[in-house]
Amino acid sequence: MLEVNGLCKHFTKDKISFAAVDGVSFSMDPGECLGLVGESGCGKSTTAQLIARLLREDQGEIWFQGEDLRKPAIWKRLRRDIQMIFQNPSDSFDPRYTLLSSVKQGLRYLERCSKDELEHRAKDAIACVGLKETYWKRPIRQLSGGECQRAAIARAILSNPKLVICDEATSALDVSVQAQIVALLQRLKQEKHLAYLFITHDLALAASVCDRIAVMYRGRIVELGPTLEVIREPGHPYTQMLLSCVLPARVDQPFELPDWEVQRPLGRGCAFYPYCSKAAPECAEKSPQLQTSGRRAVACFHPSCL
Amino acid sequence: MLEIQQLQVSYGGTPIVKDVSLCLAPGQIAGLVGESGCGKSTFLRAVMMLLDDTAHLDGGSILFEGQDLTTLSQKQLRSLRGHEIVMVFQNAALASDPMKRVRHQFYETMSCHQSGVSKKDCYAHAESLLETLHFPDPKRVMKSYPFELSGGMNQRVALAVAMANHPKLILADEPTSALDVTVQAQVVKRMRELRDQFGTAMLVVTHNMGVVAQLCDFVGVMYAGRIVEWGTVSEVLGSPRHPYTCALIRAIPDMSGADPVGIPGAPPDFLCPEPGCDFAPRCSRARAECRKEVPSRCGFSNTHWVLCPYAEGM
Ligand SMILES: Nc1ncnc2c1ncn2[C@@H]1O[C@H](COP(=O)(O)OP(=O)(O)OP(=O)(O)O)[C@@H](O)[C@H]1O
Ligand SMILES: Nc1ncnc2c1ncn2[C@@H]1O[C@H](COP(=O)(O)OP(=O)(O)OP(=O)(O)O)[C@@H](O)[C@H]1O
Ligand code: SF4
Ligand SMILES: [Mg+2]
Ligand SMILES: [Mg+2]
């Protein structure tokens, strides 16, 4: 349904250009949930914004249902099928508007439907995310962080999209409300065959909602595969490091906080080289490409699986 | 050092924070967890005396090193903020001025409280701070505007600015929610080092129980504006007593891929409060008495207490 090919995006700061997204390729099926995890600043939100056409790529292709999304006419026609929930939900709302009218805005420009129907659907969506009637007339500014995030979710599901890009859509929610939202997303996925690109930092959450997971490091996908397989048997050293850093929510087992100094990237070779315990001389010279084997893919010269 | 007594805050006449009391000694880190919208951010802003115009402080006192913050003038408060007490807001990107480069933010905070600090010293200090928070290229970050940084980078910058003056108390509202686990572990480690080095006390709101377990000494569980359980981290996470705490801990997803379990029922409506314990409608252990009046504290140790008379023997 969605196919992303060799996507690149550079930003220039003080005449120095650096690649925020550096050759990202993946594909998604209808009704699939693909998780996107990775280091802070590795380019997840930039990838999301490229797909949602909020940024222009420098290179690469984005195909949605067999059509080239980069063409403005096609994007105009298909935009209601792709919705995005932003990392900072309050950024995407005008803080003075009420919750109800903000959520309704999700549809206003996209679809012609009667005022009553619009009202009805918006109220339904708000109820789905667990916000009560007493919130309808509240300005966005007066909502708590998690309430605002839920308003953004309500707005995104309103237009019956086919793909929802969730950029840390549950990071401001406590675990019990998160469970409720996850149940809602799962239900929509089954009933309406909705697909999600699910950006998150919570690996346990990814384990329960994502069918497949893509691990990003410094602008590239370094590992891709079925979520539970990747978590059980991570192939890339970065994925291994990621899994070893999950802070246990219990006190009966001692846990040593990992200890390493931040390293500057080499600028060539494998980006993970400075931290990698398996690094060999060749890793500092050549940059590993994503190698596929069955349903799994790893970009490493010394993968632990495949 | 920080002693909060029966703090009450309301929005337009609706009580939100109800009777919250807590104490923090220098070098202690307390976590605050609870359902979305239960009043955690409001409480933190109240401690900082930074409430919205629609909010009203209905009662209680906030003693910081012996002086009651609720009685201080705006001028006196300003000289404390940013220096002795600092706050890291929930939405880091919104809270910082979008027109200011990161280095400007550092300089502003530091020069305000250490007169005569040179730009060079300030930038050097800031860069070394950023490096400990896992920025491989602090120079680029220092020159960037907030919109040029990712969500997690802005969050770390806000924390670094807060740490810059070595304050006595840090109030942090979800300081690690946008960080991946490797960087989160580094940040937690850095916060502990700061505490060990300078005896900084911290009050940290978070949804991440792993952060609570690995960072905090104490933890308070908030429900509908009240702290319903308080204790050391090993007491609360190891043997939770309040029915809400138990349900919250059960809802933490594990790595198995199983669907997370929520808490049935909806959180109470602040606008139409019901008498008795706020958790009663969702509580499997509720009895008729629970719906009559707010339960009083029940202690299990010097440090561990809950607001529930039926919490024993879980
Ligand atoms: N408008 C911009 N101008 C310059 N650099 C930018 C811009 N937007 C993003 N960047 C840079 O691109 C890189 C990737 O940012 P991105 O927001 O995609 O990260 P992310 O993976 O979403 O991280 P996080 O998990 O912290 O949100 C970062 O180094 C960031 O500083
Ligand atoms: N300025 C305001 N005016 C009126 N009500 C408000 C205002 N700010 C927050 N509220 C309400 O007060 C309650 C508590 O909000 P608060 O921001 O303290 O929650 P929180 O515990 O921080 O939640 P979250 O985890 O979602 O950030 C919420 O129900 C919210 O809707
Ligand atoms: S006081 Fe009653 S209702 Fe409230 S938590 Fe305890 S048992 Fe449940
Ligand atoms: Mg991001
Ligand atoms: Mg909050």
XYZ file of C-alpha atoms and ligand atoms in Angstrom:
692
model
C 0.000 0.000 0.000
C 2.775 2.397 0.975
C 6.160 2.060 -0.578
C 9.069 4.257 0.307
C 12.217 4.027 -1.770
C 15.604 5.540 -1.025
C 14.225 8.553 0.806
C 16.807 11.244 1.630
C 16.519 14.576 3.372
C 19.400 16.920 4.148
C 19.322 19.950 6.375
C 21.870 22.712 6.151
C 23.047 24.571 9.206
C 25.706 27.227 8.818
C 26.644 25.918 5.405
C 27.238 22.431 6.803
C 24.803 19.972 5.356
C 23.905 16.779 7.167
C 21.562 13.954 6.291
C 18.625 13.641 8.679
C 17.171 10.842 6.546
C 19.673 8.926 4.494
C 18.235 6.356 2.117
C 15.216 4.960 3.923
C 13.209 2.261 2.135
C 10.333 0.160 3.386
C 6.897 -0.947 2.358
C 3.649 -1.432 4.226
C 0.562 -3.521 3.562
C -3.008 -2.364 4.143
C -4.003 -2.993 7.738
C -0.425 -3.422 8.869
C 1.170 -1.703 11.824
C 4.823 -0.911 11.252
C 6.758 0.312 14.271
C 9.564 2.842 13.867
C 11.991 3.076 16.757
C 15.444 4.528 17.153
C 17.698 7.020 18.851
C 16.444 10.503 19.608
C 17.241 12.652 16.579
C 17.754 9.745 14.172
C 15.199 11.044 11.677
C 11.910 9.358 12.587
C 9.804 12.513 12.626
C 11.499 13.749 9.470
C 10.600 10.486 7.699
C 7.028 10.864 8.888
C 6.848 14.435 7.673
C 8.210 13.449 4.284
C 5.485 10.840 3.868
C 2.818 13.293 5.017
C 4.190 15.782 2.467
C 5.074 18.388 5.067
C 8.656 18.364 3.881
C 10.079 17.873 0.410
C 12.513 15.041 -0.063
C 15.897 15.600 -1.711
C 15.796 12.155 -3.231
C 13.616 9.095 -3.214
C 10.113 7.960 -4.062
C 6.904 7.581 -2.101
C 4.161 5.423 -3.585
C 0.744 5.100 -2.027
C -1.696 2.586 -3.496
C 0.354 2.491 -6.652
C 0.339 6.255 -7.163
C 3.198 8.681 -6.905
C 2.522 10.839 -3.852
C 5.097 13.397 -4.889
C 2.765 14.699 -7.593
C 0.722 17.564 -6.125
C -2.485 16.575 -7.929
C -2.307 13.041 -6.603
C -1.457 14.217 -3.101
C -4.447 16.533 -3.164
C -6.722 13.641 -3.983
C -5.186 11.186 -1.524
C -4.406 13.421 1.428
C -7.517 12.500 3.374
C -6.384 8.880 3.323
C -3.208 9.737 5.209
C -3.476 11.361 8.622
C -0.734 12.333 10.969
C -0.620 12.648 14.740
C 2.221 14.974 15.626
C 4.831 14.449 18.280
C 3.812 17.687 20.001
C 0.042 17.597 19.760
C -0.380 21.136 21.001
C 1.601 22.392 17.989
C -1.040 21.181 15.604
C -3.925 22.929 17.325
C -4.806 26.542 17.788
C -4.814 26.808 21.591
C -7.800 29.170 21.625
C -10.228 26.892 19.805
C -12.456 24.546 21.714
C -11.829 20.835 21.660
C -14.900 20.105 19.558
C -14.202 22.661 16.855
C -10.525 21.671 16.718
C -11.432 18.045 16.177
C -14.022 18.982 13.564
C -11.344 20.805 11.652
C -9.929 17.420 10.756
C -12.773 17.026 8.295
C -13.697 20.514 7.261
C -11.315 20.833 4.358
C -11.317 17.240 3.330
C -14.829 16.119 2.881
C -18.236 17.487 2.143
C -20.686 16.340 4.721
C -23.607 17.932 6.483
C -23.054 20.001 9.588
C -25.010 17.588 11.739
C -23.109 14.607 10.515
C -19.809 16.353 11.079
C -20.837 17.250 14.608
C -21.985 13.731 15.281
C -18.847 12.071 13.975
C -16.584 14.451 15.882
C -18.418 13.767 19.140
C -18.150 10.057 18.499
C -14.417 10.267 17.938
C -13.948 12.319 21.103
C -15.873 9.737 23.100
C -13.716 6.991 21.573
C -10.552 8.505 23.030
C -12.123 8.718 26.471
C -12.894 12.420 26.778
C -16.261 13.297 28.243
C -18.930 15.735 27.043
C -17.794 18.291 29.582
C -14.648 18.731 27.476
C -16.386 19.723 24.237
C -16.372 23.444 24.929
C -12.951 23.591 26.595
C -10.238 25.550 24.801
C -7.293 23.354 23.861
C -5.054 25.529 26.023
C -6.879 24.282 29.110
C -6.300 20.605 28.448
C -3.618 18.520 30.091
C -0.810 17.084 27.959
C -2.433 13.682 27.629
C -5.886 15.114 26.936
C -4.462 17.174 24.096
C -2.748 14.136 22.680
C -6.030 12.254 22.734
C -7.734 15.153 20.945
C -5.139 14.803 18.184
C -5.916 11.095 17.910
C -9.638 11.835 17.669
C -9.013 14.306 14.859
C -6.824 11.879 12.958
C -9.305 8.996 12.951
C -12.250 11.222 12.038
C -11.777 11.241 8.269
C -11.667 7.434 7.946
C -8.092 7.419 6.695
C -6.281 4.370 5.349
C -2.939 5.199 6.926
C -2.313 6.981 10.201
C 1.184 8.136 11.043
C 1.446 8.179 14.833
C 4.483 10.152 15.937
C 4.756 9.188 19.583
C 1.010 9.349 19.864
C 0.885 7.783 23.310
C 4.031 9.127 24.946
C 2.125 11.616 27.144
C -0.340 9.008 28.378
C -0.164 6.905 31.496
C -0.208 3.165 30.975
C -3.897 2.672 31.721
C -5.140 5.342 29.300
C -2.554 4.115 26.837
C -4.044 0.636 27.032
C -7.436 2.116 26.211
C -6.059 4.029 23.194
C -4.186 0.973 21.981
C -7.398 -1.046 22.160
C -9.110 1.643 20.083
C -6.355 1.620 17.474
C -6.455 -2.184 17.284
C -10.212 -2.131 16.820
C -10.004 0.381 13.964
C -7.265 -1.671 12.416
C -9.456 -4.746 12.369
C -12.742 -3.075 11.448
C -11.489 -0.613 8.860
C -8.250 -2.202 7.825
C -6.372 0.868 8.954
C -2.580 0.829 8.666
C -0.288 2.593 11.128
C 3.225 3.869 10.948
C 3.813 3.795 14.670
C 6.754 5.844 15.922
C 7.486 5.095 19.547
C 10.198 4.784 22.159
C 8.326 2.213 24.172
C 9.576 -1.173 23.022
C 7.101 -3.080 25.160
C 4.273 -1.131 23.570
C 5.721 -1.811 20.121
C 5.806 -5.509 21.000
C 2.089 -5.518 21.566
C 0.868 -3.293 18.722
C 3.340 -3.528 15.841
C 3.354 -6.408 13.378
C 6.776 -5.465 12.126
C 9.366 -3.078 13.466
C 11.997 -0.914 11.792
C 14.960 0.219 13.875
C 16.593 3.454 12.743
C 20.034 4.775 13.548
C 21.446 8.086 12.258
C 19.078 8.429 9.322
C 19.048 4.800 8.189
C 17.052 1.700 8.858
C 19.464 -0.770 10.433
C 17.047 -3.571 11.183
C 13.590 -4.562 9.975
C 11.535 -7.612 10.827
C 8.586 -9.115 12.688
C 8.470 -7.336 16.052
C 8.613 -10.295 18.386
C 11.405 -11.964 16.432
C 13.469 -8.791 16.489
C 12.912 -8.378 20.219
C 13.707 -11.993 21.005
C 16.720 -12.227 18.774
C 17.983 -8.795 17.743
C 20.312 -8.957 14.760
C 21.945 -5.530 14.792
C 24.265 -4.482 17.626
C 22.318 -1.224 17.986
C 19.065 -3.125 18.449
C 20.830 -5.183 21.098
C 22.024 -2.070 22.863
C 18.515 -0.615 22.687
C 16.987 -3.685 24.282
C 19.598 -3.792 27.022
C 18.783 -0.201 28.020
C 15.102 -0.695 28.789
C 14.764 0.422 32.394
C 13.055 -2.343 34.342
C 9.975 -1.165 36.206
C 10.810 -3.334 39.196
C 13.041 -3.033 42.168
C 13.768 -6.648 43.064
C 16.499 -7.081 40.468
C 19.513 -4.771 40.518
C 20.048 -2.832 37.300
C 23.249 -1.116 36.283
C 22.740 2.024 34.270
C 24.836 1.657 31.134
C 27.990 3.689 31.047
C 29.480 5.085 27.875
C 30.739 8.399 26.642
C 29.098 10.054 23.714
C 31.196 9.533 20.577
C 31.468 11.628 17.490
C 30.470 9.844 14.298
C 33.359 8.915 12.030
C 31.723 10.334 8.938
C 32.373 7.133 6.997
C 31.796 3.463 7.469
C 29.073 2.165 9.749
C 27.494 4.932 11.824
C 27.335 2.655 14.856
C 31.042 1.829 14.699
C 32.148 3.987 17.684
C 29.822 2.122 20.048
C 29.892 -1.327 18.573
C 31.407 -4.230 20.479
C 31.625 -6.312 17.329
C 33.277 -3.699 15.174
C 36.043 -4.892 12.863
C 38.377 -2.775 10.707
C 36.158 -3.094 7.626
C 33.245 -1.508 9.569
C 35.143 1.767 9.705
C 35.617 1.790 5.946
C 32.486 0.571 4.241
C 28.910 1.346 5.079
C 26.803 -1.820 5.521
C 23.670 -2.150 3.386
C 20.395 -3.648 4.500
C 20.617 -7.401 3.754
C 17.353 -9.285 3.560
C 16.832 -12.876 4.494
C 13.279 -14.149 4.725
C 11.206 -11.629 6.628
C 14.176 -10.064 8.367
C 16.720 -7.544 7.251
C 19.819 -6.202 9.008
C 22.392 -3.633 7.942
C 25.532 -4.970 9.630
C 28.616 -6.865 8.584
C 28.365 -9.077 11.628
C 24.683 -9.657 12.280
C 23.645 -12.009 15.081
C 20.915 -13.524 12.959
C 20.164 -14.168 9.239
C 13.936 21.671 52.350
C 10.626 21.494 50.495
C 7.566 21.035 52.616
C 4.164 21.260 51.019
C 1.154 21.324 53.294
C -2.389 20.629 52.116
C -2.064 22.383 48.827
C -5.340 23.048 47.028
C -5.740 24.442 43.531
C -8.890 24.992 41.517
C -9.749 26.027 37.971
C -12.808 28.272 37.824
C -14.094 26.988 41.151
C -13.523 23.309 40.354
C -11.007 21.792 42.752
C -8.245 20.007 40.836
C -5.414 19.544 43.313
C -6.823 18.460 46.645
C -4.972 18.408 49.925
C -1.574 17.454 48.615
C 1.182 17.355 51.229
C 4.712 16.152 50.777
C 8.231 16.682 52.070
C 11.528 16.495 50.284
C 14.986 16.701 51.831
C 18.063 17.881 49.895
C 19.277 15.200 47.537
C 16.001 13.332 47.475
C 14.276 12.496 44.210
C 10.551 11.897 44.271
C 8.494 10.613 41.371
C 4.876 11.459 40.750
C 2.775 9.126 38.632
C -0.919 9.012 37.845
C -3.616 8.996 35.257
C -3.615 11.523 32.423
C -5.421 14.660 33.557
C -5.281 13.910 37.285
C -3.552 17.211 38.095
C 0.167 16.444 38.094
C 1.215 19.366 35.917
C -1.112 21.702 37.766
C 0.454 20.646 41.055
C 3.967 21.193 39.750
C 3.110 24.625 38.385
C 1.536 25.508 41.718
C 4.717 24.612 43.585
C 6.549 26.970 41.261
C 3.782 29.577 41.768
C 3.314 29.683 38.002
C -0.396 29.031 37.678
C -2.603 30.171 34.767
C -4.942 33.120 35.258
C -7.878 30.723 35.409
C -6.322 28.833 38.300
C -6.640 29.734 41.922
C -4.627 28.641 44.916
C -7.293 27.838 47.496
C -5.111 26.960 50.395
C -2.041 25.313 51.773
C 1.543 26.334 52.081
C 4.742 25.645 50.193
C 7.772 25.954 52.435
C 11.025 26.108 50.539
C 14.022 26.398 52.864
C 11.798 27.861 55.512
C 10.056 30.549 53.473
C 6.487 30.159 52.344
C 6.402 30.642 48.576
C 2.697 31.449 48.645
C 3.440 34.649 50.571
C 6.321 35.919 48.438
C 6.001 38.771 45.957
C 6.452 38.214 42.224
C 9.848 39.875 42.451
C 11.045 37.576 45.202
C 9.731 34.570 43.294
C 11.515 35.611 40.134
C 14.830 35.702 41.919
C 14.273 32.145 43.130
C 13.102 30.758 39.808
C 15.729 29.684 37.354
C 18.309 29.767 40.083
C 17.255 27.944 43.236
C 14.147 26.285 41.839
C 13.793 25.455 38.174
C 11.044 23.841 36.235
C 11.188 21.715 33.101
C 7.830 21.971 31.367
C 5.889 19.116 29.859
C 6.045 20.563 26.367
C 9.685 21.541 26.105
C 9.503 22.944 22.592
C 6.564 25.220 23.393
C 8.001 26.463 26.646
C 11.201 27.739 25.079
C 11.186 30.869 22.973
C 11.127 29.801 19.306
C 13.203 32.809 18.271
C 16.112 32.065 20.578
C 19.009 29.858 19.706
C 19.916 27.215 22.252
C 23.099 29.047 23.256
C 21.065 32.191 23.885
C 18.792 30.262 26.230
C 21.800 29.075 28.206
C 23.359 32.502 28.335
C 20.152 34.109 29.477
C 19.651 31.642 32.296
C 23.235 31.700 33.461
C 23.998 35.409 33.178
C 20.821 36.234 35.038
C 22.071 34.558 38.178
C 25.846 34.650 37.925
C 26.641 38.221 37.054
C 29.808 38.644 35.069
C 29.863 35.215 33.509
C 31.476 35.487 30.090
C 29.812 34.149 26.979
C 32.761 31.896 26.372
C 32.607 30.254 29.802
C 28.886 29.920 29.556
C 29.021 28.209 26.153
C 31.785 25.892 27.259
C 29.815 24.879 30.324
C 26.692 24.375 28.228
C 28.477 22.266 25.660
C 29.925 19.949 28.261
C 26.474 19.618 29.805
C 24.952 18.760 26.443
C 27.627 16.192 25.845
C 26.737 14.379 29.058
C 23.155 14.292 27.815
C 24.238 12.326 24.773
C 24.569 14.993 22.092
C 27.365 13.954 19.739
C 27.548 17.427 18.152
C 26.860 20.042 20.840
C 28.238 22.838 18.668
C 25.520 22.438 16.054
C 22.883 22.183 18.762
C 24.075 25.381 20.434
C 23.533 27.284 17.195
C 20.143 25.763 16.451
C 16.679 27.163 17.018
C 14.146 24.902 18.739
C 12.348 24.070 15.466
C 15.589 22.696 14.054
C 15.833 20.089 16.763
C 13.899 16.869 17.204
C 11.365 16.372 20.002
C 13.783 14.470 22.183
C 16.596 16.947 21.554
C 14.438 19.847 22.708
C 13.530 17.890 25.796
C 17.183 17.316 26.647
C 18.068 20.946 25.961
C 15.366 22.041 28.406
C 16.798 19.706 31.021
C 20.336 20.922 30.386
C 19.242 24.567 30.748
C 17.584 23.605 34.023
C 20.772 21.954 35.259
C 23.035 24.819 34.193
C 22.853 26.786 37.440
C 23.033 23.750 39.736
C 19.690 24.593 41.347
C 18.626 23.258 44.714
C 15.313 21.947 43.435
C 14.282 20.763 39.981
C 10.640 20.256 39.111
C 10.524 18.173 35.947
C 7.316 17.418 34.062
C 7.872 14.287 31.967
C 11.529 15.005 31.249
C 12.167 11.757 29.368
C 8.908 11.018 27.524
C 10.391 11.774 24.082
C 13.659 9.899 24.546
C 14.611 6.488 23.284
C 15.719 4.026 25.936
C 19.482 4.348 25.405
C 19.405 8.121 25.741
C 16.867 7.896 28.543
C 19.245 5.689 30.505
C 22.012 8.278 30.021
C 19.752 11.093 31.150
C 18.645 9.183 34.242
C 22.271 8.521 35.066
C 23.142 12.195 34.616
C 20.305 13.284 36.878
C 21.509 10.929 39.587
C 25.040 12.261 39.253
C 23.780 15.814 39.596
C 21.984 14.815 42.760
C 25.080 13.101 44.158
C 27.332 16.033 43.279
C 25.215 18.991 44.271
C 22.523 17.536 46.511
C 19.806 18.673 44.138
C 16.311 17.632 45.154
C 13.927 16.704 42.343
C 10.254 16.192 41.859
C 9.704 14.294 38.636
C 6.372 13.662 36.937
C 6.561 10.650 34.651
C 4.498 7.885 33.110
C 7.455 5.581 32.867
C 7.694 3.198 35.797
C 11.180 2.207 34.700
C 12.310 5.789 35.251
C 10.634 5.767 38.664
C 12.344 2.527 39.609
C 15.808 3.572 38.465
C 15.804 7.295 39.284
C 13.613 8.010 42.276
C 13.871 7.425 46.009
C 10.209 8.069 46.725
C 7.109 7.888 44.627
C 3.647 9.379 44.969
C 0.680 7.962 43.096
C -1.903 10.551 42.195
C -5.530 9.925 41.389
C -8.090 12.649 40.714
C -5.973 15.352 42.333
C -5.012 13.501 45.483
C -1.925 11.548 46.353
C -3.440 8.152 47.151
C -0.218 6.293 47.898
C 3.218 7.463 48.949
C 6.306 5.534 49.892
C 9.818 4.599 48.936
C 10.160 3.187 45.455
C 10.712 -0.327 46.725
C 7.680 -0.089 49.001
C 5.319 1.189 46.326
C 6.574 -0.787 43.332
C 7.503 -3.850 45.367
C 4.346 -4.077 47.456
C 1.722 -1.697 46.124
C -1.241 -1.332 48.471
C -3.801 1.019 46.992
C -6.164 -0.637 44.504
C -5.374 2.067 41.928
C -1.618 1.574 42.260
C -2.067 -2.169 41.864
C -4.130 -1.688 38.706
C -1.635 0.835 37.326
C 1.270 -1.536 37.817
C -0.675 -4.347 36.183
C -1.242 -2.106 33.143
C 2.489 -1.746 32.383
C 3.087 -3.580 29.109
C 5.858 -6.169 29.128
C 7.898 -7.348 26.179
C 5.774 -10.431 25.580
C 3.525 -8.817 22.988
C 0.370 -9.396 25.023
C -2.294 -6.700 24.835
C -1.902 -4.211 27.669
C -4.687 -4.347 30.240
C -6.380 -1.078 31.092
C -8.376 -0.150 34.150
C -12.095 -0.610 33.517
C -14.332 2.407 33.906
C -13.639 6.076 33.365
C -11.732 8.540 35.539
C -13.942 10.755 37.665
C -15.215 14.033 36.354
C -13.721 17.007 38.174
C -16.871 18.995 37.422
C -19.277 16.679 39.214
C -17.351 15.217 42.111
C -18.956 12.444 44.079
C -18.526 12.015 47.798
C -16.132 9.455 49.154
C -13.114 7.883 47.560
C -12.643 8.986 43.959
C -11.585 5.521 42.894
C -14.651 3.782 44.365
C -16.612 3.459 41.069
C -13.739 1.539 39.494
C -12.540 -0.307 42.560
C -13.083 -4.035 42.904
C -12.766 -3.756 46.653
C -15.080 -0.824 47.245
C -17.636 -1.095 50.037
C -20.564 1.120 50.877
C -18.409 3.158 53.306
C -16.018 4.073 50.524
C -18.691 6.172 48.840
C -19.457 8.186 51.960
C -16.301 10.036 52.840
C -12.774 10.478 51.644
C -10.646 7.838 53.346
C -7.929 9.014 55.698
C -4.295 8.002 55.667
C -3.356 4.466 56.646
C 0.304 3.915 57.369
C 2.332 0.781 56.747
C 5.716 2.143 57.705
C 7.238 5.507 58.550
C 7.350 6.316 54.874
C 4.586 4.246 53.289
C 0.937 5.275 53.472
C -2.232 5.035 51.395
C -5.629 6.677 51.294
C -7.628 3.484 51.596
C -8.792 1.599 54.678
C -9.049 -1.721 52.861
C -5.596 -1.779 51.386
C -4.084 -4.199 53.851
C -3.183 -7.735 52.896
C -2.736 -7.409 49.181
N 14.006 22.173 10.142
C 15.170 21.624 10.458
N 16.341 22.280 10.232
C 17.520 21.715 10.542
N 17.662 20.513 11.101
C 16.553 19.812 11.378
C 15.245 20.314 11.065
N 14.325 19.387 11.446
C 15.030 18.365 11.964
N 16.363 18.605 11.941
C 17.428 17.706 12.399
O 17.217 16.435 11.810
C 17.552 15.389 12.707
C 16.402 14.410 12.788
O 15.293 15.003 13.422
P 13.922 14.234 13.682
O 12.978 15.214 14.249
O 13.513 13.516 12.464
O 14.362 13.179 14.789
P 13.502 12.071 15.538
O 14.024 10.753 15.119
O 12.060 12.331 15.359
O 13.932 12.289 17.048
P 13.069 12.315 18.391
O 12.887 10.908 18.773
O 13.965 13.031 19.347
O 11.804 13.057 18.104
C 17.906 16.050 14.036
O 19.299 16.057 14.170
C 17.400 17.473 13.889
O 18.238 18.382 14.565
N -5.911 26.298 32.350
C -6.840 25.385 32.681
N -8.127 25.739 32.887
C -9.062 24.828 33.228
N -8.809 23.522 33.393
C -7.558 23.101 33.204
C -6.510 24.002 32.841
N -5.361 23.298 32.725
C -5.677 22.015 32.995
N -6.995 21.876 33.280
C -7.682 20.635 33.661
O -7.204 20.244 34.924
C -6.994 18.839 34.979
C -5.582 18.536 35.391
O -4.676 18.976 34.394
P -3.106 18.708 34.466
O -2.501 19.384 33.294
O -2.619 19.088 35.797
O -3.064 17.137 34.292
P -1.838 16.138 34.262
O -1.956 15.259 35.443
O -0.579 16.882 34.077
O -2.155 15.262 32.981
P -1.222 14.733 31.798
O -0.533 13.531 32.317
O -2.232 14.375 30.738
O -0.327 15.848 31.403
C -7.361 18.302 33.603
O -8.630 17.708 33.652
C -7.364 19.512 32.702
O -8.349 19.384 31.713
S -11.161 3.488 49.684
Fe -12.493 1.927 48.970
S -12.932 2.484 46.915
Fe -11.224 3.662 47.524
S -9.614 2.491 46.839
Fe -9.929 1.897 48.915
S -11.247 0.185 48.802
Fe -11.268 1.116 46.839
Mg 10.538 12.981 16.621
Mg 0.731 17.075 32.505
